[in-house]
Coordinates of C-alpha atoms and ligand atoms in Angstrom, one line a residue:
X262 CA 11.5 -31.5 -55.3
X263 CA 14.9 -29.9 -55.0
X264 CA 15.4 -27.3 -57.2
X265 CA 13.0 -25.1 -58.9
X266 CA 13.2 -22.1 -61.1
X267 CA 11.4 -18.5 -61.0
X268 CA 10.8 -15.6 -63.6
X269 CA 8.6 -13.3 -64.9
X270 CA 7.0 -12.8 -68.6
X271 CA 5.0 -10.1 -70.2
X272 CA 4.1 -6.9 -69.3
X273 CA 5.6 -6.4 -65.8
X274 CA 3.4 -5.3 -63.5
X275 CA 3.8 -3.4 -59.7
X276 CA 4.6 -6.2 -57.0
X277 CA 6.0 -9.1 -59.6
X278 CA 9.2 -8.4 -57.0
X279 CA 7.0 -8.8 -53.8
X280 CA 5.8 -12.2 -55.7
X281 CA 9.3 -12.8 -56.8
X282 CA 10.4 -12.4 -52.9
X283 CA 7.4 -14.9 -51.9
X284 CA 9.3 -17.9 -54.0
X285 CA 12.7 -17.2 -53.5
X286 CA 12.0 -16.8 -49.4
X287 CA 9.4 -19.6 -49.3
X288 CA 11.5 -22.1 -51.0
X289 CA 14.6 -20.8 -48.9
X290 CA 12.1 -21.7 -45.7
X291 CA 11.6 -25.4 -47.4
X292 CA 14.4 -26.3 -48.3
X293 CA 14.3 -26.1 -51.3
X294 CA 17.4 -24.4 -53.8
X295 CA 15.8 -21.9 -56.2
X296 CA 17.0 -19.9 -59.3
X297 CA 15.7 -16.8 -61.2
X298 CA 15.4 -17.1 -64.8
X299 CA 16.4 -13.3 -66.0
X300 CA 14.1 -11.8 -69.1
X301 CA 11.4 -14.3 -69.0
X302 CA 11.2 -17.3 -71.6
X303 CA 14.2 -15.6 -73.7
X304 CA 16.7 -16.3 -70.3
X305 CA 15.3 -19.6 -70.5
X306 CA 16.0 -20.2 -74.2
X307 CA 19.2 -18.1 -73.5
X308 CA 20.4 -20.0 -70.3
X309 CA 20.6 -17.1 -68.4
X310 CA 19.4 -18.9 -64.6
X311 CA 21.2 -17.6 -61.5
X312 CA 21.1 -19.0 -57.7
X313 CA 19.1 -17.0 -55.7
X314 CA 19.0 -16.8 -51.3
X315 CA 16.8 -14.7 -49.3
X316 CA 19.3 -12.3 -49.7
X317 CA 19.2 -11.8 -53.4
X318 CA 15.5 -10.6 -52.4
X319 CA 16.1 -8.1 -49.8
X320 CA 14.7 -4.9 -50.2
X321 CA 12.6 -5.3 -53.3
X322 CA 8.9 -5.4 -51.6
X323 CA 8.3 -1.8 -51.8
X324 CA 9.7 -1.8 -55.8
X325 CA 8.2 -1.7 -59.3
X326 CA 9.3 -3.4 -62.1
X327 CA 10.6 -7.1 -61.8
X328 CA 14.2 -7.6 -60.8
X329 CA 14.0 -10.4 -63.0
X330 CA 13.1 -8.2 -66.1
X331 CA 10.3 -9.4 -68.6
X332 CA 10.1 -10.1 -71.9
X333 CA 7.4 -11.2 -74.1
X334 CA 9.5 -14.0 -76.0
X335 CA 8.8 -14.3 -79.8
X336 CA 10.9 -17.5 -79.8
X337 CA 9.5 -19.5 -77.1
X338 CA 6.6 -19.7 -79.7
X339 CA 8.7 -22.2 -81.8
X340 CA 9.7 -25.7 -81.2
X341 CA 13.1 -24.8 -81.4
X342 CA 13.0 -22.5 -78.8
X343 CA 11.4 -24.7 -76.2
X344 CA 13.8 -27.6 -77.1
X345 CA 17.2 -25.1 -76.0
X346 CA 14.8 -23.8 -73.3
X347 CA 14.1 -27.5 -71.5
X348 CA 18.1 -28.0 -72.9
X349 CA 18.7 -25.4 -70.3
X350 CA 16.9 -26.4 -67.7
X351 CA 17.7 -29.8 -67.6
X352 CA 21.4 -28.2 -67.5
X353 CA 20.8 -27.0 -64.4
X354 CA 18.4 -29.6 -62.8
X355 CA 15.6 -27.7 -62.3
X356 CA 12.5 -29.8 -61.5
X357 CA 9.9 -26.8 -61.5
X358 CA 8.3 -23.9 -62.3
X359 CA 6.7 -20.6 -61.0
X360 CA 5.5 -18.4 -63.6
X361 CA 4.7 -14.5 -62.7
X362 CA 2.8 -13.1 -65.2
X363 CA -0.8 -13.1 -67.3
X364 CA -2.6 -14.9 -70.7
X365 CA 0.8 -15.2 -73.2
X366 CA 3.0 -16.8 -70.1
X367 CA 0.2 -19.5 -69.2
X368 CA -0.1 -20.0 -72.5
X369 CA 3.6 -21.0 -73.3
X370 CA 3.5 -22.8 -70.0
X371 CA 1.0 -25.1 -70.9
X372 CA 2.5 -25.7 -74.0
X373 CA 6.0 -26.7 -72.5
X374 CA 4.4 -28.6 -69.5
X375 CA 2.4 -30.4 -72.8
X376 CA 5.7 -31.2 -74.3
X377 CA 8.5 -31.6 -71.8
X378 CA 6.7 -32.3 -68.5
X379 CA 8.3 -29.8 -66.2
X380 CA 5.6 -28.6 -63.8
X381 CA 4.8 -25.8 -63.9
X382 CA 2.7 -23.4 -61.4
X383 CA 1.9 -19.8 -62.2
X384 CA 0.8 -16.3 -60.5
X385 CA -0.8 -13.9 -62.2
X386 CA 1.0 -10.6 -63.1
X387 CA -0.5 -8.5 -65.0
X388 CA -2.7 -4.8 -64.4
X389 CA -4.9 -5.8 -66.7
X390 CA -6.6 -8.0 -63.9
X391 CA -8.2 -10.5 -66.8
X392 CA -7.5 -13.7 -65.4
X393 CA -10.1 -15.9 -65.0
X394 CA -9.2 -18.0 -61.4
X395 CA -8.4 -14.8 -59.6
X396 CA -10.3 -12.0 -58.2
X397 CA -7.8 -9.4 -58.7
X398 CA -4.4 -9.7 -60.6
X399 CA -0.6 -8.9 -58.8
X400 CA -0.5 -4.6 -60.3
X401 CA -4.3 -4.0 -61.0
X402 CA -5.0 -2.0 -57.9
X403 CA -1.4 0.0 -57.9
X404 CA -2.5 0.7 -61.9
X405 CA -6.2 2.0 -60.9
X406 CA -4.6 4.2 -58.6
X407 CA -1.9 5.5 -60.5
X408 CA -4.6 6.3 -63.3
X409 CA -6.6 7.3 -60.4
X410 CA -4.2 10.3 -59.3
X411 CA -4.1 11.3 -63.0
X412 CA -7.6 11.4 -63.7
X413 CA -7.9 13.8 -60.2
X414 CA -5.2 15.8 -61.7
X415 CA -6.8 16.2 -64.8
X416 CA -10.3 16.9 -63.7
X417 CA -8.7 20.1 -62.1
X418 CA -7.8 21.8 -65.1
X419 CA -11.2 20.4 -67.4
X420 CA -13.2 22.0 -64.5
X421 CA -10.9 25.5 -64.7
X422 CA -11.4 25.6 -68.3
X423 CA -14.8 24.3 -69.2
X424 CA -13.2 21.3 -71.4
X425 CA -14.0 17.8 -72.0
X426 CA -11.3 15.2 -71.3
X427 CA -11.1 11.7 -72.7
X428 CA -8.6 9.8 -70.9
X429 CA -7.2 6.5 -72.3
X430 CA -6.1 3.8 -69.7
X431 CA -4.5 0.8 -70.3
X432 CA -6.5 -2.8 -70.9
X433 CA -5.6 -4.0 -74.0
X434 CA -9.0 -6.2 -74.3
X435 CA -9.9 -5.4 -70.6
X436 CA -12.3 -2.4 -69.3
X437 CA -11.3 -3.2 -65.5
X438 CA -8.9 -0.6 -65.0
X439 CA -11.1 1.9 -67.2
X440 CA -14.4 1.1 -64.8
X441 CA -12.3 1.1 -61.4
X442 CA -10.6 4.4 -62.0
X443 CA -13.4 6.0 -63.8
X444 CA -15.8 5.2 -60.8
X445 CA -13.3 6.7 -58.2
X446 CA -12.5 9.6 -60.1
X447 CA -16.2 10.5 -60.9
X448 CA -16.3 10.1 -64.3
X449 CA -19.1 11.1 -67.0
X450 CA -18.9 8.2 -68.8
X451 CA -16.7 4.8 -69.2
X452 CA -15.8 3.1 -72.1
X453 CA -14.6 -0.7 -72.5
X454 CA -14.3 -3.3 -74.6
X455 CA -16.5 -5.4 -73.5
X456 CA -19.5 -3.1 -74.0
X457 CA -19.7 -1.1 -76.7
X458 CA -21.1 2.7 -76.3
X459 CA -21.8 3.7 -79.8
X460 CA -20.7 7.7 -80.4
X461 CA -24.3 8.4 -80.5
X462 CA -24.6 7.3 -76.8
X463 CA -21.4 9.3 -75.8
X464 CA -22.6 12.3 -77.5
X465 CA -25.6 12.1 -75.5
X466 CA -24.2 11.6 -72.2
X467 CA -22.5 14.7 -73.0
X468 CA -25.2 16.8 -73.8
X469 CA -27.6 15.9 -71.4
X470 CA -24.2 17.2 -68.6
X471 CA -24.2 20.4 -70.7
X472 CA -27.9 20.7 -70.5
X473 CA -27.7 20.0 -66.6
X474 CA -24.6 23.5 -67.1
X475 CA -22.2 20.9 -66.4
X476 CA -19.3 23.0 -68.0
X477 CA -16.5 20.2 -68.1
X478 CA -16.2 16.2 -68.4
X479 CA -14.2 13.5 -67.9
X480 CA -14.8 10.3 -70.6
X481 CA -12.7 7.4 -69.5
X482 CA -11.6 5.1 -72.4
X483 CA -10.2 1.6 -72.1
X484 CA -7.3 1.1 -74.6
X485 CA -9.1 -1.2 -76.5
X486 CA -12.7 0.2 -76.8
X487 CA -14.5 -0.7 -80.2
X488 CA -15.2 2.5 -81.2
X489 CA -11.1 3.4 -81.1
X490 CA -8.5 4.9 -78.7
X491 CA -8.9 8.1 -77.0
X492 CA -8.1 10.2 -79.8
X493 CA -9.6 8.5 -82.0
X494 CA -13.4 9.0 -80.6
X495 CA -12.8 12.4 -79.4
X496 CA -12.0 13.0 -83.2
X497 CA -15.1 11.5 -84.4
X498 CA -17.2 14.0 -81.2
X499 CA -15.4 16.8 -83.1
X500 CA -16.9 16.2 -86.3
X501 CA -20.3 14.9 -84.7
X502 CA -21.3 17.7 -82.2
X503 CA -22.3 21.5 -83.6
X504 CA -20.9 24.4 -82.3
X505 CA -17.2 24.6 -80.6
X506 CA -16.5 21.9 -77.7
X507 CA -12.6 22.1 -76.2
X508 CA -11.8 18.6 -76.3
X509 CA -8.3 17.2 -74.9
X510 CA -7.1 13.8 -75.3
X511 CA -4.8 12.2 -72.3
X512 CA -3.0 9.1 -72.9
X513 CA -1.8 7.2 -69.2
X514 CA 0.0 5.1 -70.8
X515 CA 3.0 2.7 -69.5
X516 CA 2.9 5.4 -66.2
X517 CA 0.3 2.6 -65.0
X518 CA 2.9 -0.1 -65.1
X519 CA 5.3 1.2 -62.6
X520 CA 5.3 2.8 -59.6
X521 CA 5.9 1.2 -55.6
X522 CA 2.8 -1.3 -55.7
X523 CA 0.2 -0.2 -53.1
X524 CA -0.3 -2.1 -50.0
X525 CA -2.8 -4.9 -51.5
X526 CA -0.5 -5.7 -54.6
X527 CA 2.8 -6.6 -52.0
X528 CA 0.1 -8.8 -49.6
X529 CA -1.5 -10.5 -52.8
X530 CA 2.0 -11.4 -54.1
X531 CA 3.1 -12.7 -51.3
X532 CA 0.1 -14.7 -50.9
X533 CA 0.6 -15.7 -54.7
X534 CA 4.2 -16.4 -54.7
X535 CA 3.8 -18.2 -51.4
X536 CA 0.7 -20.4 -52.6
X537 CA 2.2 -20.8 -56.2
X538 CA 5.8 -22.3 -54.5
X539 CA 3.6 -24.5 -51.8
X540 CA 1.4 -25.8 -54.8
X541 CA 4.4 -26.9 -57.1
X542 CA 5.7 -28.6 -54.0
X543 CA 2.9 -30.4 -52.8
X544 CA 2.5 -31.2 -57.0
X545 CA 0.4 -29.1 -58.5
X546 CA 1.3 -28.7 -62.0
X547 CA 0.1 -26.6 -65.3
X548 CA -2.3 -24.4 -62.6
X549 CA -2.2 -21.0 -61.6
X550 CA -2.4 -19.9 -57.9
X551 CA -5.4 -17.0 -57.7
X552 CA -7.5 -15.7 -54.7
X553 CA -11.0 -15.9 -54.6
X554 CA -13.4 -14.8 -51.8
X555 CA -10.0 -14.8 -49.9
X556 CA -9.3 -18.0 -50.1
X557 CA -6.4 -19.4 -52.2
X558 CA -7.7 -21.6 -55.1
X559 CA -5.6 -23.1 -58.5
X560 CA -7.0 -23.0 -61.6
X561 CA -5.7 -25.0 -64.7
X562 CA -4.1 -23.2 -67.1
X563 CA -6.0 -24.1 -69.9
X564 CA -9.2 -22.0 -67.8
X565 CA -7.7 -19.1 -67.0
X566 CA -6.7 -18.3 -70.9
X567 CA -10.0 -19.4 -72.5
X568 CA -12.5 -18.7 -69.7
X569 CA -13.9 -14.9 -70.1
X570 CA -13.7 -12.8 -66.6
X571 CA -16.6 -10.8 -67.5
X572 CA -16.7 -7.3 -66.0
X573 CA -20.1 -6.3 -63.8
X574 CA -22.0 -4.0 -66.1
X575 CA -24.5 -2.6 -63.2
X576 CA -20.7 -0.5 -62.0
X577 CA -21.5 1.2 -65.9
X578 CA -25.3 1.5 -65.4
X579 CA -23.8 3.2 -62.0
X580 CA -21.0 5.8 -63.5
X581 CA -24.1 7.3 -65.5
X582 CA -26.4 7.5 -62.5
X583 CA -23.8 8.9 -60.1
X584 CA -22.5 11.4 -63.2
X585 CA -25.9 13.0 -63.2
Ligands
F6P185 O1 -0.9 -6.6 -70.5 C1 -0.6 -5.5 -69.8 C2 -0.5 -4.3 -70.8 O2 -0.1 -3.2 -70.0 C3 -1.8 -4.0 -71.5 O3 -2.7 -3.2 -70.8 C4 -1.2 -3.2 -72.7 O4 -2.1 -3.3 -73.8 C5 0.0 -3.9 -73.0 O5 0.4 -4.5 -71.8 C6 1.2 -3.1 -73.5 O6 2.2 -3.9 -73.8 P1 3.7 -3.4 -74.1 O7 4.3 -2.8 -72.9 O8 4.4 -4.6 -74.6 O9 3.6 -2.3 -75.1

């Protein structure tokens, strides 16, 4: 192989540009002439490819974001987009591709790899950490800690006013972030998708703190809890529970998804970037590079979007024990 392509697709994530550095420097350390594809599938279909050197990749470890940019393309989702996107690649003689990113970029790599043949290997970005072939996902641990600085923040003021807080974190079908943060931050109660806590059950929790004079609480909500966002279920407390409770709603938000990546995220990409670049060169194709029990493994593509990563539901049976 003499020439392959990088980028990054979907929701960028903290330490896509540690990954970014892994390819670039690793395929410099080969032999091998890389380019970065700028705003995920759309450069493609756009042509937008540049050379990059070890150079282009200095001083980006320690940053957020993606150099690169990101984009979740609408148009790579036709045939007509993939056509001018292979188009361009053949333009420029690419013969592979690393993928940074989660479920919608291995999902329009498989596709194209279906179609066109252009291997591709990928490393998952996302803070979402839902990738099945990975332990942990390039952003989840700078996201739980960036929600976990909030939700320490926030417990100071609950506690000097007596109020409950429900604090929504990102994960749009994904408790991980929700469970991690909300064990760290000592939370009352966590909610996530994958488990649903009626009202009823949340209500209780509540009162059984109040009942034990706890005089404020912290509920941590995944984004895409069952029973609604954040403000959503604190509504429905308000009209459930008798007598005055100070409720406040707290939305994280896209404050997860920046931010330097902690220490793990920039070793993790690296060992991503690095492992995805070796893969495609030794020809691994339509896989994507995760760790698991610290050891490197690939996973097809096809696995990591369909297979569930289930989240361990004795760390809920714990929040409640520890919250007592
Ligand atoms: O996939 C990562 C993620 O941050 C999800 O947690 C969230 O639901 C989504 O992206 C938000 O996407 P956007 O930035 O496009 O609004």
């Amino acid at each position: 192989m003499k020439r392959i392509a990088v980028f990054t697709s979907g929701g960028d994530a903290p330490g896509m540009n540690a990954c970014i550095r892994a390819v670039v420097r690793g395929a410099v350390y080969h032999g091998i002439e890389v380019f970065g594809i700028r705003k995920g599938y759309n450069g493609m279909i756009a042509g937008e490819l540049f050379e990059m050197s070890s150079h282009s990749v200095s001083n980006i470890v320690q940053r957020g974001g993606t150099i690169l940019k990101s984009a979740r393309s609408k148009e790579f989702m036709t045939p007509e987009g993939r056509k001018k996107a292979y188009d361009n690649l053949v333009a420029h003689g690419i013969e592979g591709l690393v993928a940074i990113g989660g479920n919608g970029t291995f999902t329009g790599a498989m596709i194209f790899q279906r179609e066109y043949g252009i291997p591709t290997v990928g490393a998952p970005g996302t803070i979402d950490n839902d990738l099945y072939g990975t332990d942990y996902t390039i952003g989840y641990d700078t996201a739980v800690n960036t929600a976990l600085d909030a939700i320490d923040r926030i417990r100071d003021t609950a506690s000097s006013h007596d109020r409950i807080f429900f604090i929504e974190v990102m994960g749009r079908d994904s408790g991980y972030i929700a469970i991690q943060s909300g064990i760290a931050g000592g939370a009352e109660l966590v909610m996530v998708p994958e488990v649903l806590t009626p009202i009823s059950e949340v209500i209780d929790t509540l009162q059984q703190g109040w009942s034990r004079s706890k005089s404020s609480s912290i509920v941590v909500v995944a984004e895409g809890d069952e029973e609604g966002n954040a403000a959503q279920i604190a509504e429905k407390i308000k009209q459930q529970v008798e007598g005055d409770v100070d409720i406040r709603v707290t939305t994280l938000g896209h404050t997860q998804r920046g931010g330097s990546p902690s220490a793990q995220d920039r070793i993790l990409a690296s060992r991503l970037g690095l492992g995805a670049l070796e893969g495609l060169m030794a020809g691994q194709k339509n896989v994507m590079a995760g760790i698991i029990n610290n050891e490197l493994v690939y996973t097809p593509f096809e696995d990591t979007i369909r297979l569930p990563k289930p989240i361990n539901e004795d760390l809920l049976r714990m929040v409640r024990i520890l919250s007592i």
